[in-house]
Amino acid sequence: MIGTLLCYVLLPVARLLQAFRDDFFTCRKNVLLVKSTAARIEGLPVCGKPASEEQQALLQQWLEEEAGGPYTHESTSETEKVSATLAAEWLEGPQLLMTSLSDLNVAPQSDGQEQQQVVQNETTSGLQEFVETALANLPLEEIEAIEDNAVWAALRTQANPQTVDGVPLSTQVWIEDPAVLAWSPAQETDVVTTEGIVLPFQNTDQFQPLPAEIPYHEILWRDWEDISAQACISEPGSEDGSLFEFRVMSYNILAQDLIEQSPHLYMHCHPDILSWSYRLANLLQEIQHWDPDILCLQEVQENHYWEQLEPTLVMMGFACIYKRRTGRKTDGCVICYKQDKFQLISANPVEYFRPGLDILNRDNVGLVLLLQPLLPESLGDTAIRPLCVANTHILYNPHRGDVKLAQVVLLLAEIDKTAKLVDGSYCPIILCGDLNSVPDSPLYKFIRNGQLYYHGMPAWKVSGQEEFCHHPHQRKLLTPLWPSCLGITDGCQFVTLCKSKKSDRRKYSRDFLLQFRYCDVACERPAELPLLEGVTDAKPERPAHWSKELTVENNSDAELLCSRYPGSVQHGLNLTSAYSHFLPQKGRPEVTTMPMGMGATVDYIFYSANPIRNENVEGHRMYQDGALKLLGRLSLLSEDILWSANGLPNPFCSSDHLCLLASFGLEISGFRSYTRPLELSQELL
């Protein structure tokens, strides 16, 4: 019992004494080193001084204590090397301060490695500040001699841990890289090395990596596809004329707030290329290089727009209209147009949030502008049709296809109202935006073909993003998709603008139908009717008050023409895509973004065209260019090419989307000038 008691008492005491002993030697070592350092820093002597025997013995004892036991042969030799080095030349002044304690400990690290690392990190910053102050007072020759010292090089490398393959990486290096910023051919030295890059995507083994040292501008090179030879063929009977040419760009520039809210989506990117200062310079340079006449941007952060983007775009010659998302969202959509080419007629923002409606409970927005092209004075009084331009960013959630469809219907109704002319026809239309729907999806087919039967369709199938629906909901689209209080018909038109037309179908009252009871035809017995006494031989007599002339009335109701066809939705804008969504040379689909490492097309430029009657290929309506002709477009890239550049964003493309660029020509004819007065929403003033 006594032995047990002594064991419980003496063992903790022994451990406590051992701890005090370790702390004593550690403190004594640090004090001695600091004193010897301070004594030499005051005078800053030029030559060294041999270390005393007491210092060498203390250092030897400290190394043995940290190792936790007797040294092996290799560790002993390493200790002798350190002692010999210190004895031959004892570092003085700043050279001693630049030598961290971890540089002196060459023995295998013990279990206290993590604790030593914390102490080292705390002391290194203080030593570094003192060294910089001391070096500022030294002559130039001594500073150069110190910087050539191996210890100083080791400390400098250790103080800057943000390196890639041993090379420090800084914002200045990225900004000065011409292969990243310059859209002209880059220098041969500005290359990206594909060796050692780990792509955070799936199924990368099916693609062969590109050869090492290929510049970014060569990997992500995009060709210009000229379609003007096909578009300039005039239709029979059409007036010859010249074309008013202009370029349209659609670009989701990735709001900085969204990067900070979802950093896990951009773990494959270096932090330097995600900074707004770096991305802003890249984005503006890209816009300036392609020089569009109409610019449609999505995910434009509000403070960045007013403080940086809008002033810079105005200097480029643009006039800008901005619409922020509703609620607490900080980004929105912008439409910019060159003031020397277009004049604003009207601007109409579209808010998809409607209180109390579950189908429209999201904060996405759109923007619809009516622009008048400005012709050169040399053309005299020649007029040209106005141009309707729309921009939007539809909800992303793949599970809520019902919300996406309702948002598109709202946008098309606003376009229908804006683009409709006095004679009932439509002016040319261009629809840009991030629709968060892939080609050949039901939503895409609705925009392009003009009709969709949605009743009973699963909501997660509407946008075609099934691969992002890991747990699809059982929500289905039912009829009606939205309540009648919304004021929009299934023809994507506002009820107040629904044009009433006379119909052959008539609605008659009961009194009108009863007057045929005693008409002449009704009172005559048909010849083929058998004559039966008391049954078919009776002839009704017309009452005295019954009029002999029939009163014809037509109670046709215009509301019947605006009523919705159950379970379907349609529009008459005749829109087609400026892109084919397929790369025939590569045999792969086009890609505009890479969410979670999977390439997809979700960004579009639609434009109005003339449908070809009785021409449908596999359910797709065929179109030919009308007054608005597609002249060219900037080619897109395939998924494997973007993988080879480490996805999006990257040092060359500063957004998680690729920009879309198309060139159009608008026919100049004897069209009468459009005179609708300027309409600006109060939200935009």
XYZ file of C-alpha atoms in Angstrom:
685
model
C 0.000 0.000 0.000
C 2.845 2.363 0.873
C 4.569 1.490 -2.408
C 1.428 2.284 -4.347
C 1.073 5.602 -2.551
C 4.708 6.528 -3.251
C 4.226 5.572 -6.905
C 1.229 7.879 -7.242
C 3.041 10.726 -5.472
C 6.625 10.449 -6.657
C 5.890 9.775 -10.311
C 4.090 13.111 -10.936
C 6.758 14.924 -8.953
C 9.466 13.401 -11.119
C 7.645 14.395 -14.282
C 7.198 17.911 -12.951
C 10.899 18.236 -12.172
C 11.752 16.956 -15.657
C 9.490 19.596 -17.188
C 11.089 22.361 -15.084
C 14.506 21.152 -16.181
C 13.565 21.255 -19.863
C 12.093 24.749 -19.535
C 15.182 25.967 -17.689
C 17.582 24.826 -20.402
C 15.335 26.238 -23.132
C 15.072 29.654 -21.474
C 18.792 29.746 -20.742
C 19.577 28.894 -24.334
C 17.288 31.630 -25.735
C 18.578 34.292 -23.341
C 22.176 33.469 -24.162
C 21.565 33.624 -27.873
C 19.693 36.924 -27.647
C 22.370 38.499 -25.424
C 25.199 37.428 -27.697
C 23.241 38.704 -30.700
C 22.352 42.064 -29.159
C 25.925 42.661 -28.062
C 27.137 42.277 -31.611
C 24.345 44.158 -33.353
C 25.138 47.384 -31.499
C 28.625 47.611 -32.987
C 27.943 45.623 -36.154
C 31.536 44.314 -36.384
C 32.819 43.265 -39.750
C 34.730 40.149 -38.787
C 33.481 37.129 -36.871
C 34.424 35.847 -33.417
C 34.877 32.230 -32.259
C 32.131 30.848 -30.102
C 32.870 30.215 -26.461
C 33.049 26.682 -25.010
C 30.027 27.408 -22.834
C 27.921 28.286 -25.851
C 28.999 25.162 -27.722
C 28.268 22.964 -24.733
C 24.848 24.546 -24.249
C 24.012 24.046 -27.900
C 25.154 20.420 -27.791
C 23.058 19.728 -24.679
C 20.001 21.414 -26.185
C 20.238 19.315 -29.353
C 20.431 16.123 -27.307
C 17.438 17.122 -25.204
C 15.320 17.936 -28.282
C 16.241 14.627 -29.920
C 14.851 12.769 -26.922
C 17.686 10.293 -26.582
C 21.207 9.403 -27.619
C 22.139 10.288 -31.168
C 22.901 7.744 -33.837
C 26.107 7.877 -35.781
C 24.556 9.983 -38.533
C 23.005 12.482 -36.148
C 26.236 12.781 -34.184
C 28.156 13.575 -37.320
C 25.621 16.202 -38.262
C 25.941 17.759 -34.807
C 29.706 17.813 -35.108
C 29.374 19.577 -38.450
C 27.178 22.259 -36.940
C 29.518 22.713 -33.965
C 32.520 22.915 -36.261
C 30.817 25.486 -38.397
C 29.891 27.591 -35.387
C 33.411 27.312 -33.994
C 35.029 28.339 -37.276
C 32.822 31.339 -37.864
C 30.232 32.537 -35.365
C 27.547 34.503 -37.186
C 27.159 38.001 -35.864
C 24.635 40.811 -36.145
C 21.901 40.377 -38.711
C 23.417 37.133 -39.996
C 22.735 35.482 -36.637
C 19.219 36.856 -36.531
C 18.536 35.506 -40.004
C 19.408 31.994 -38.821
C 16.283 30.461 -37.292
C 16.444 27.796 -34.640
C 15.096 25.237 -37.068
C 18.201 25.730 -39.242
C 20.409 24.695 -36.336
C 18.457 21.572 -35.464
C 19.553 19.030 -38.078
C 18.739 15.949 -36.034
C 15.610 13.880 -36.661
C 12.608 15.730 -35.311
C 10.932 14.375 -32.213
C 7.305 14.316 -31.154
C 7.498 18.022 -30.330
C 7.816 18.977 -33.987
C 4.469 20.736 -34.158
C 5.193 22.777 -31.014
C 8.595 23.837 -32.373
C 6.969 24.903 -35.630
C 4.550 27.187 -33.782
C 7.415 28.799 -31.828
C 9.378 29.194 -35.040
C 6.494 30.925 -36.838
C 6.023 33.354 -33.927
C 9.693 34.304 -33.708
C 10.434 34.494 -37.446
C 8.149 37.473 -38.065
C 9.727 39.493 -35.251
C 13.227 38.622 -36.356
C 12.422 39.516 -39.936
C 11.237 43.010 -38.954
C 14.376 43.597 -36.874
C 16.618 42.379 -39.697
C 15.046 44.764 -42.180
C 15.648 47.682 -39.781
C 19.240 46.644 -39.189
C 19.994 46.173 -42.876
C 18.715 49.658 -43.656
C 21.645 51.166 -41.703
C 24.365 49.040 -43.331
C 26.584 50.154 -46.224
C 25.696 48.833 -49.678
C 28.747 46.528 -49.834
C 27.859 44.767 -46.582
C 24.198 44.357 -47.613
C 25.236 42.673 -50.874
C 27.615 40.378 -48.985
C 24.905 39.404 -46.512
C 22.302 38.730 -49.211
C 24.736 36.347 -50.933
C 24.916 34.327 -47.742
C 23.186 30.911 -47.931
C 21.475 31.434 -44.591
C 19.845 34.637 -45.801
C 18.648 32.827 -48.944
C 17.171 30.032 -46.835
C 15.364 32.485 -44.568
C 14.043 34.498 -47.503
C 12.620 31.332 -49.079
C 11.079 30.283 -45.781
C 9.468 33.698 -45.183
C 7.625 33.495 -48.489
C 5.785 30.142 -48.436
C 3.462 30.920 -51.358
C 5.457 29.243 -54.073
C 4.678 26.981 -56.983
C 7.457 24.495 -57.774
C 9.864 26.566 -55.726
C 9.140 29.823 -57.569
C 7.425 32.558 -55.575
C 4.045 33.535 -56.992
C 2.795 37.064 -56.575
C 0.110 39.252 -58.027
C 2.692 41.340 -59.820
C 4.002 38.300 -61.703
C 0.500 37.410 -62.909
C -0.324 40.920 -64.010
C 2.896 41.338 -65.974
C 2.482 38.019 -67.788
C 1.748 38.945 -71.424
C 0.445 35.434 -72.140
C -2.289 36.081 -69.614
C -3.264 39.669 -70.326
C -2.198 40.409 -73.895
C -4.676 39.297 -76.509
C -2.023 39.770 -79.157
C 0.321 36.792 -79.793
C 2.223 36.091 -76.614
C 5.964 35.790 -76.283
C 7.568 32.372 -76.452
C 8.708 32.614 -72.857
C 5.174 33.168 -71.535
C 4.011 29.583 -71.305
C 2.046 27.351 -69.012
C 3.421 23.999 -67.946
C 0.884 21.198 -67.921
C 3.129 18.816 -66.009
C 2.106 18.329 -62.419
C -1.320 19.954 -62.818
C -3.975 17.916 -61.029
C -7.376 18.548 -62.597
C -10.227 18.473 -60.074
C -12.579 16.902 -62.604
C -13.889 13.455 -63.235
C -13.163 11.134 -66.164
C -10.005 12.997 -67.150
C -8.286 9.773 -68.141
C -10.090 9.699 -71.479
C -8.245 12.796 -72.715
C -4.591 12.991 -73.613
C -2.776 15.949 -71.988
C -1.380 18.574 -74.310
C 2.385 18.875 -74.682
C 4.158 20.850 -72.005
C 4.916 24.558 -72.318
C 1.961 25.634 -74.467
C 0.853 29.262 -74.075
C -2.647 29.863 -72.756
C -3.591 31.921 -75.800
C -2.843 28.913 -78.026
C -4.805 26.464 -75.869
C -7.871 28.726 -75.695
C -7.659 30.117 -79.225
C -11.080 30.896 -80.702
C -11.628 31.296 -84.449
C -13.962 33.780 -86.103
C -16.578 32.046 -88.265
C -17.621 34.192 -91.223
C -21.201 33.521 -92.356
C -21.672 36.728 -94.359
C -21.455 34.943 -97.743
C -24.529 32.893 -96.866
C -26.426 35.695 -95.113
C -26.079 38.286 -97.873
C -28.099 36.258 -100.429
C -31.150 38.408 -101.057
C -34.598 36.892 -101.141
C -36.574 37.177 -104.371
C -38.547 40.390 -104.491
C -36.650 41.989 -101.638
C -35.177 45.429 -102.023
C -31.488 45.611 -102.417
C -29.880 47.297 -99.955
C -27.050 47.636 -97.739
C -26.793 46.291 -94.205
C -26.405 48.106 -90.935
C -23.713 45.943 -89.323
C -23.131 45.633 -85.582
C -21.696 43.197 -83.049
C -23.431 41.754 -79.993
C -21.608 40.238 -77.004
C -23.212 38.256 -74.179
C -21.019 37.595 -71.141
C -21.570 36.258 -67.641
C -18.627 37.906 -65.862
C -19.007 36.109 -62.464
C -19.784 38.424 -59.561
C -17.052 38.602 -56.924
C -19.569 38.077 -54.114
C -20.544 34.740 -55.612
C -16.897 33.624 -55.579
C -16.635 34.466 -51.895
C -19.943 32.770 -51.106
C -18.975 29.501 -52.855
C -15.179 29.160 -52.634
C -15.410 25.357 -52.971
C -16.335 25.776 -56.634
C -13.009 27.501 -57.396
C -10.518 25.404 -55.434
C -8.715 24.562 -58.680
C -7.852 28.249 -59.198
C -4.894 30.092 -57.723
C -6.068 32.876 -55.357
C -4.262 35.525 -57.413
C -6.403 34.968 -60.509
C -9.597 35.156 -58.423
C -8.913 38.644 -57.092
C -11.224 41.306 -58.498
C -8.395 43.648 -59.468
C -6.864 40.944 -61.668
C -10.184 39.805 -63.125
C -11.394 43.359 -63.839
C -8.338 44.144 -65.958
C -8.767 40.906 -67.909
C -12.496 41.401 -68.486
C -12.166 44.995 -69.653
C -9.311 44.099 -71.955
C -11.364 41.283 -73.467
C -14.335 43.602 -74.063
C -12.083 46.261 -75.565
C -10.415 43.711 -77.848
C -13.638 42.337 -79.367
C -15.197 45.835 -79.502
C -18.933 44.973 -79.481
C -21.602 47.551 -80.312
C -24.134 45.979 -77.922
C -22.916 44.430 -74.687
C -25.134 42.224 -72.486
C -23.575 41.314 -69.134
C -24.849 39.064 -66.364
C -23.744 38.708 -62.729
C -22.585 42.319 -62.560
C -21.996 43.261 -58.924
C -23.692 46.557 -58.116
C -20.843 48.371 -56.352
C -18.342 47.229 -58.975
C -20.663 48.474 -61.709
C -21.126 51.996 -60.363
C -17.537 52.445 -59.151
C -15.506 50.809 -61.940
C -17.378 49.169 -64.804
C -19.832 51.927 -65.728
C -17.242 54.762 -65.787
C -14.856 52.649 -67.864
C -17.544 51.528 -70.326
C -18.701 55.127 -70.757
C -15.130 56.058 -71.661
C -15.277 53.310 -74.319
C -18.313 55.019 -75.849
C -21.105 52.957 -74.277
C -24.341 54.058 -72.672
C -25.393 51.589 -69.974
C -28.684 50.462 -68.415
C -28.397 48.395 -65.205
C -30.966 46.320 -63.315
C -30.036 44.771 -59.965
C -31.638 41.577 -58.765
C -34.440 41.968 -56.260
C -34.188 41.108 -52.572
C -30.749 41.054 -50.974
C -28.882 39.991 -54.105
C -25.928 42.206 -55.015
C -25.614 41.506 -58.751
C -27.735 42.101 -61.818
C -27.875 42.505 -65.596
C -26.549 45.271 -67.835
C -27.203 46.241 -71.454
C -24.690 48.654 -72.988
C -24.835 50.120 -76.489
C -22.521 52.354 -78.486
C -23.922 55.878 -78.477
C -22.621 56.599 -81.964
C -24.594 53.648 -83.405
C -27.840 53.465 -81.434
C -30.329 55.738 -79.741
C -32.478 54.568 -76.847
C -36.241 54.511 -77.443
C -37.450 52.648 -74.364
C -36.030 50.619 -71.465
C -38.147 48.140 -69.520
C -36.824 46.109 -66.553
C -38.426 42.744 -65.788
C -38.660 41.433 -62.221
C -39.511 37.749 -61.916
C -40.364 37.933 -58.224
C -44.078 38.171 -57.532
C -45.163 38.116 -53.865
C -47.441 35.256 -52.951
C -46.702 33.132 -56.034
C -44.612 30.015 -55.440
C -43.965 29.745 -59.166
C -42.359 33.216 -59.163
C -40.599 33.484 -55.800
C -37.001 33.996 -56.989
C -35.014 37.229 -57.359
C -33.869 36.904 -60.974
C -34.380 39.804 -63.376
C -34.297 40.723 -67.037
C -33.957 43.863 -69.112
C -35.589 44.769 -72.461
C -34.452 47.760 -74.568
C -35.757 49.205 -77.809
C -32.949 50.834 -79.793
C -33.022 52.926 -82.943
C -29.995 52.371 -85.211
C -28.276 55.586 -86.307
C -27.489 55.679 -90.025
C -24.733 57.747 -91.631
C -25.734 61.134 -92.962
C -24.747 60.019 -96.455
C -27.872 57.824 -96.610
C -30.139 60.853 -96.306
C -33.710 60.159 -95.216
C -33.384 56.380 -95.444
C -34.950 54.785 -92.401
C -34.373 51.485 -90.643
C -36.401 49.349 -88.306
C -35.773 49.624 -84.562
C -34.067 46.783 -82.736
C -35.333 45.079 -79.566
C -32.544 43.772 -77.296
C -33.234 41.646 -74.209
C -30.867 40.354 -71.539
C -31.598 38.032 -68.616
C -30.178 35.572 -66.113
C -32.579 32.715 -65.363
C -32.651 30.714 -62.116
C -29.947 28.031 -61.822
C -31.689 25.461 -59.579
C -32.073 22.368 -61.822
C -34.931 21.046 -59.669
C -37.169 24.076 -60.306
C -37.836 23.901 -64.024
C -41.328 25.235 -63.370
C -39.824 28.493 -62.088
C -37.498 28.717 -65.099
C -40.359 28.275 -67.552
C -42.480 30.915 -65.810
C -39.550 33.375 -65.842
C -39.022 32.865 -69.580
C -42.755 33.382 -70.219
C -42.623 36.704 -68.343
C -39.606 37.822 -70.366
C -41.171 36.845 -73.704
C -44.351 38.711 -72.795
C -42.309 41.862 -72.152
C -40.448 41.369 -75.447
C -43.774 40.910 -77.246
C -45.045 44.189 -75.816
C -41.841 46.102 -76.608
C -41.123 44.740 -80.090
C -44.666 44.926 -81.491
C -45.145 47.747 -83.985
C -48.276 49.716 -84.841
C -49.152 47.457 -87.772
C -49.027 44.347 -85.551
C -45.686 43.065 -86.857
C -42.518 42.707 -84.804
C -39.250 44.570 -85.175
C -36.025 42.505 -85.194
C -35.283 40.914 -81.808
C -32.064 39.802 -80.115
C -32.287 37.814 -76.866
C -29.090 37.265 -74.857
C -28.439 35.755 -71.481
C -27.550 32.903 -69.186
C -30.664 30.708 -69.386
C -29.262 27.843 -67.268
C -30.705 25.365 -69.771
C -28.864 23.130 -72.210
C -29.597 22.751 -75.951
C -32.419 20.378 -76.905
C -33.963 20.757 -73.457
C -37.726 21.445 -73.311
C -37.073 25.065 -72.321
C -34.649 25.569 -75.216
C -37.106 23.990 -77.672
C -39.870 26.255 -76.396
C -37.824 29.375 -77.174
C -36.722 28.119 -80.583
C -39.811 26.235 -81.792
C -42.378 28.521 -80.210
C -44.434 25.847 -78.440
C -44.202 23.468 -75.478
C -46.631 20.994 -73.970
C -45.661 20.977 -70.304
C -48.539 19.290 -68.454
C -47.247 16.372 -66.386
C -43.580 17.061 -67.198
C -41.139 16.557 -64.262
C -39.744 19.910 -63.155
C -36.144 18.657 -63.207
C -36.412 17.816 -66.919
C -37.361 21.293 -68.110
C -33.793 22.659 -68.294
C -32.130 19.375 -69.318
C -29.690 19.476 -66.388
C -30.407 15.960 -65.140
C -26.753 15.317 -64.309
C -26.935 17.981 -61.596
C -30.078 16.486 -60.024
C -28.655 13.803 -57.751
C -31.970 13.466 -55.922
C -34.709 14.563 -58.335
C -37.882 15.844 -56.730
C -41.219 14.450 -57.803
C -42.554 17.937 -58.589
C -44.478 18.024 -61.870
C -45.781 20.867 -63.985
C -49.560 21.067 -63.826
C -52.190 23.116 -65.636
C -52.454 26.047 -65.179
C -48.794 26.790 -64.523
C -49.513 30.300 -63.220
C -52.707 31.943 -61.978
C -54.810 34.189 -64.195
C -54.126 37.139 -61.886
C -50.648 37.336 -63.420
C -52.276 38.807 -66.503
C -50.339 36.729 -69.050
C -51.841 34.314 -71.538
C -50.411 31.015 -72.712
C -49.421 32.892 -75.866
C -46.816 34.866 -73.840
C -48.813 38.075 -74.155
C -50.285 40.445 -71.616
C -54.059 40.138 -71.404
C -54.590 43.865 -71.952
C -52.660 43.623 -75.216
C -54.434 40.519 -76.464
C -55.818 41.537 -79.839
C -59.498 40.634 -80.292
C -60.425 39.255 -83.679
C -63.811 38.408 -85.183
C -64.461 34.716 -85.243
C -66.764 32.498 -87.270
C -67.853 30.899 -84.050
C -70.908 32.637 -82.588
C -72.407 32.507 -79.159
C -76.242 32.636 -79.107
C -78.692 33.275 -76.284
C -81.571 30.964 -75.324
C -84.208 33.351 -76.646
C -82.480 33.474 -80.003
C -82.526 29.706 -80.320
C -86.198 29.434 -79.217
C -87.374 31.647 -82.052
C -86.591 28.834 -84.483
C -89.365 26.785 -82.881
C -92.043 28.328 -85.120
C -90.072 29.198 -88.195
C -91.374 28.104 -91.597
C -88.880 25.300 -91.911
C -89.744 23.954 -88.492
C -93.498 23.934 -89.267
C -93.186 21.806 -92.411
C -93.264 18.040 -92.173
C -90.290 16.380 -93.854
C -91.231 14.305 -96.868
C -89.512 11.179 -95.627
C -91.310 11.339 -92.279
C -94.151 8.754 -92.130
C -97.616 10.227 -91.662
C -99.138 9.097 -88.384
C -102.505 10.438 -87.383
C -102.375 12.507 -84.238
C -98.569 12.363 -84.215
C -96.912 13.712 -87.357
C -99.925 15.266 -89.010
C -100.134 18.182 -86.556
C -98.834 21.565 -87.725
C -97.806 24.001 -85.026
C -99.283 27.451 -85.178
C -97.123 30.503 -84.670
C -98.142 32.558 -81.617
C -99.326 36.068 -82.339
C -96.530 37.654 -80.355
C -93.860 35.628 -82.114
C -91.930 37.620 -84.662
C -91.791 36.280 -88.171
C -88.282 37.681 -88.774
C -85.365 36.071 -87.065
C -83.149 38.352 -85.053
C -79.521 37.456 -85.841
C -77.127 38.276 -83.065
C -73.459 37.590 -82.446
C -72.326 37.344 -78.863
C -68.809 36.162 -79.620
C -66.488 36.838 -76.708
C -62.970 38.100 -77.378
C -61.842 36.409 -74.169
C -62.245 33.052 -75.859
C -59.398 33.915 -78.207
C -57.143 34.841 -75.303
C -58.005 31.788 -73.246
C -55.195 29.381 -72.578
C -54.937 26.045 -74.327
C -54.727 23.526 -71.476
C -51.229 22.301 -70.678
C -49.260 24.145 -73.368
C -47.554 27.479 -73.928
C -46.547 29.171 -77.165
C -45.160 32.412 -78.584
C -44.880 33.967 -82.034
C -41.478 35.711 -81.899
C -39.710 33.219 -84.257
C -36.347 33.042 -82.478
C -33.343 30.931 -83.471
C -29.863 30.550 -82.012
C -26.783 32.257 -83.417
C -24.739 29.149 -82.497
C -25.086 25.559 -83.705
C -23.990 24.123 -80.295
C -21.735 21.570 -82.020
C -18.150 21.648 -83.288
C -18.078 19.569 -86.503
C -14.283 19.745 -86.811
C -13.818 18.186 -83.370
C -16.982 16.106 -83.257
C -17.808 17.499 -79.809
C -20.485 19.809 -78.419
C -19.775 23.453 -77.733
C -19.236 24.527 -74.130
C -19.856 27.922 -72.533
C -19.247 27.009 -68.876
C -17.928 24.178 -66.690
C -19.967 23.866 -63.488
C -18.348 21.316 -61.161
C -15.985 20.251 -63.926
C -18.684 19.259 -66.439
C -18.900 21.268 -69.632
C -22.287 22.600 -70.726
C -23.887 25.258 -72.921
C -26.184 27.567 -70.959
C -25.433 30.961 -72.576
C -27.201 31.982 -75.779
C -27.739 34.682 -78.376
C -31.154 34.240 -80.009
C -32.309 36.420 -82.907
C -35.517 36.696 -84.899
C -35.728 35.006 -88.302
C -38.312 33.837 -90.822
C -39.599 30.282 -90.320
C -39.636 27.979 -93.336
C -43.102 26.518 -93.795
C -43.495 22.756 -93.618
C -39.796 22.410 -92.777
C -39.189 20.560 -89.522
C -36.199 18.335 -88.903
C -36.564 16.003 -85.908
C -38.940 18.386 -84.193
C -36.834 21.499 -84.876
C -38.361 24.388 -86.763
C -36.186 25.550 -89.655
C -35.455 29.245 -90.185
C -33.946 31.526 -92.774
C -32.613 35.018 -92.218
C -35.044 37.854 -92.690
C -34.467 41.540 -92.083
C -31.873 40.614 -89.444
C -29.014 38.560 -90.851
C -26.312 36.631 -89.002
C -22.928 37.574 -90.501
C -20.455 35.831 -88.222
C -19.714 34.525 -84.737
C -16.819 33.797 -82.418
C -16.348 30.044 -82.140
C -16.709 28.309 -78.801
C -14.511 25.607 -77.274
C -14.988 21.974 -76.359
C -14.859 20.468 -72.896
C -11.477 18.756 -73.339
C -9.820 22.029 -74.383
C -11.043 23.756 -71.235
C -9.849 20.818 -69.145
C -6.369 21.200 -70.585
C -6.418 24.841 -69.387
C -7.431 23.759 -65.856
C -11.070 24.713 -66.374
C -12.707 28.083 -65.764
C -11.695 30.582 -64.516
C -8.022 30.457 -65.486
C -5.279 33.071 -65.940
C -6.511 33.803 -69.477
C -10.313 33.735 -68.973
C -11.350 35.523 -65.794
C -14.918 34.202 -65.595
C -16.483 30.774 -65.224
C -18.268 31.411 -68.540
C -16.978 32.066 -72.044
C -18.167 35.172 -73.825
C -20.461 34.879 -76.857
C -19.956 37.233 -79.802
C -22.005 37.473 -82.996
C -22.077 39.920 -85.894
C -25.416 40.929 -87.453
C -26.595 42.960 -90.414
C -29.915 44.817 -90.370
C -31.472 45.573 -93.745
C -31.735 49.242 -94.633
C -34.948 49.884 -96.547
C -37.674 52.458 -96.992
C -39.196 51.636 -93.629
C -40.853 54.590 -92.044
C -39.036 56.001 -89.055
C -40.242 54.743 -85.711
C -41.520 57.532 -83.523
C -42.439 55.926 -80.196
C -41.551 58.405 -77.425
C -38.705 57.676 -75.074
C -39.862 55.474 -72.214
C -37.685 54.954 -69.173
C -38.760 53.118 -66.071
C -38.610 55.049 -62.828
C -36.251 52.376 -61.479
C -33.717 53.217 -64.189
C -33.807 56.995 -63.849
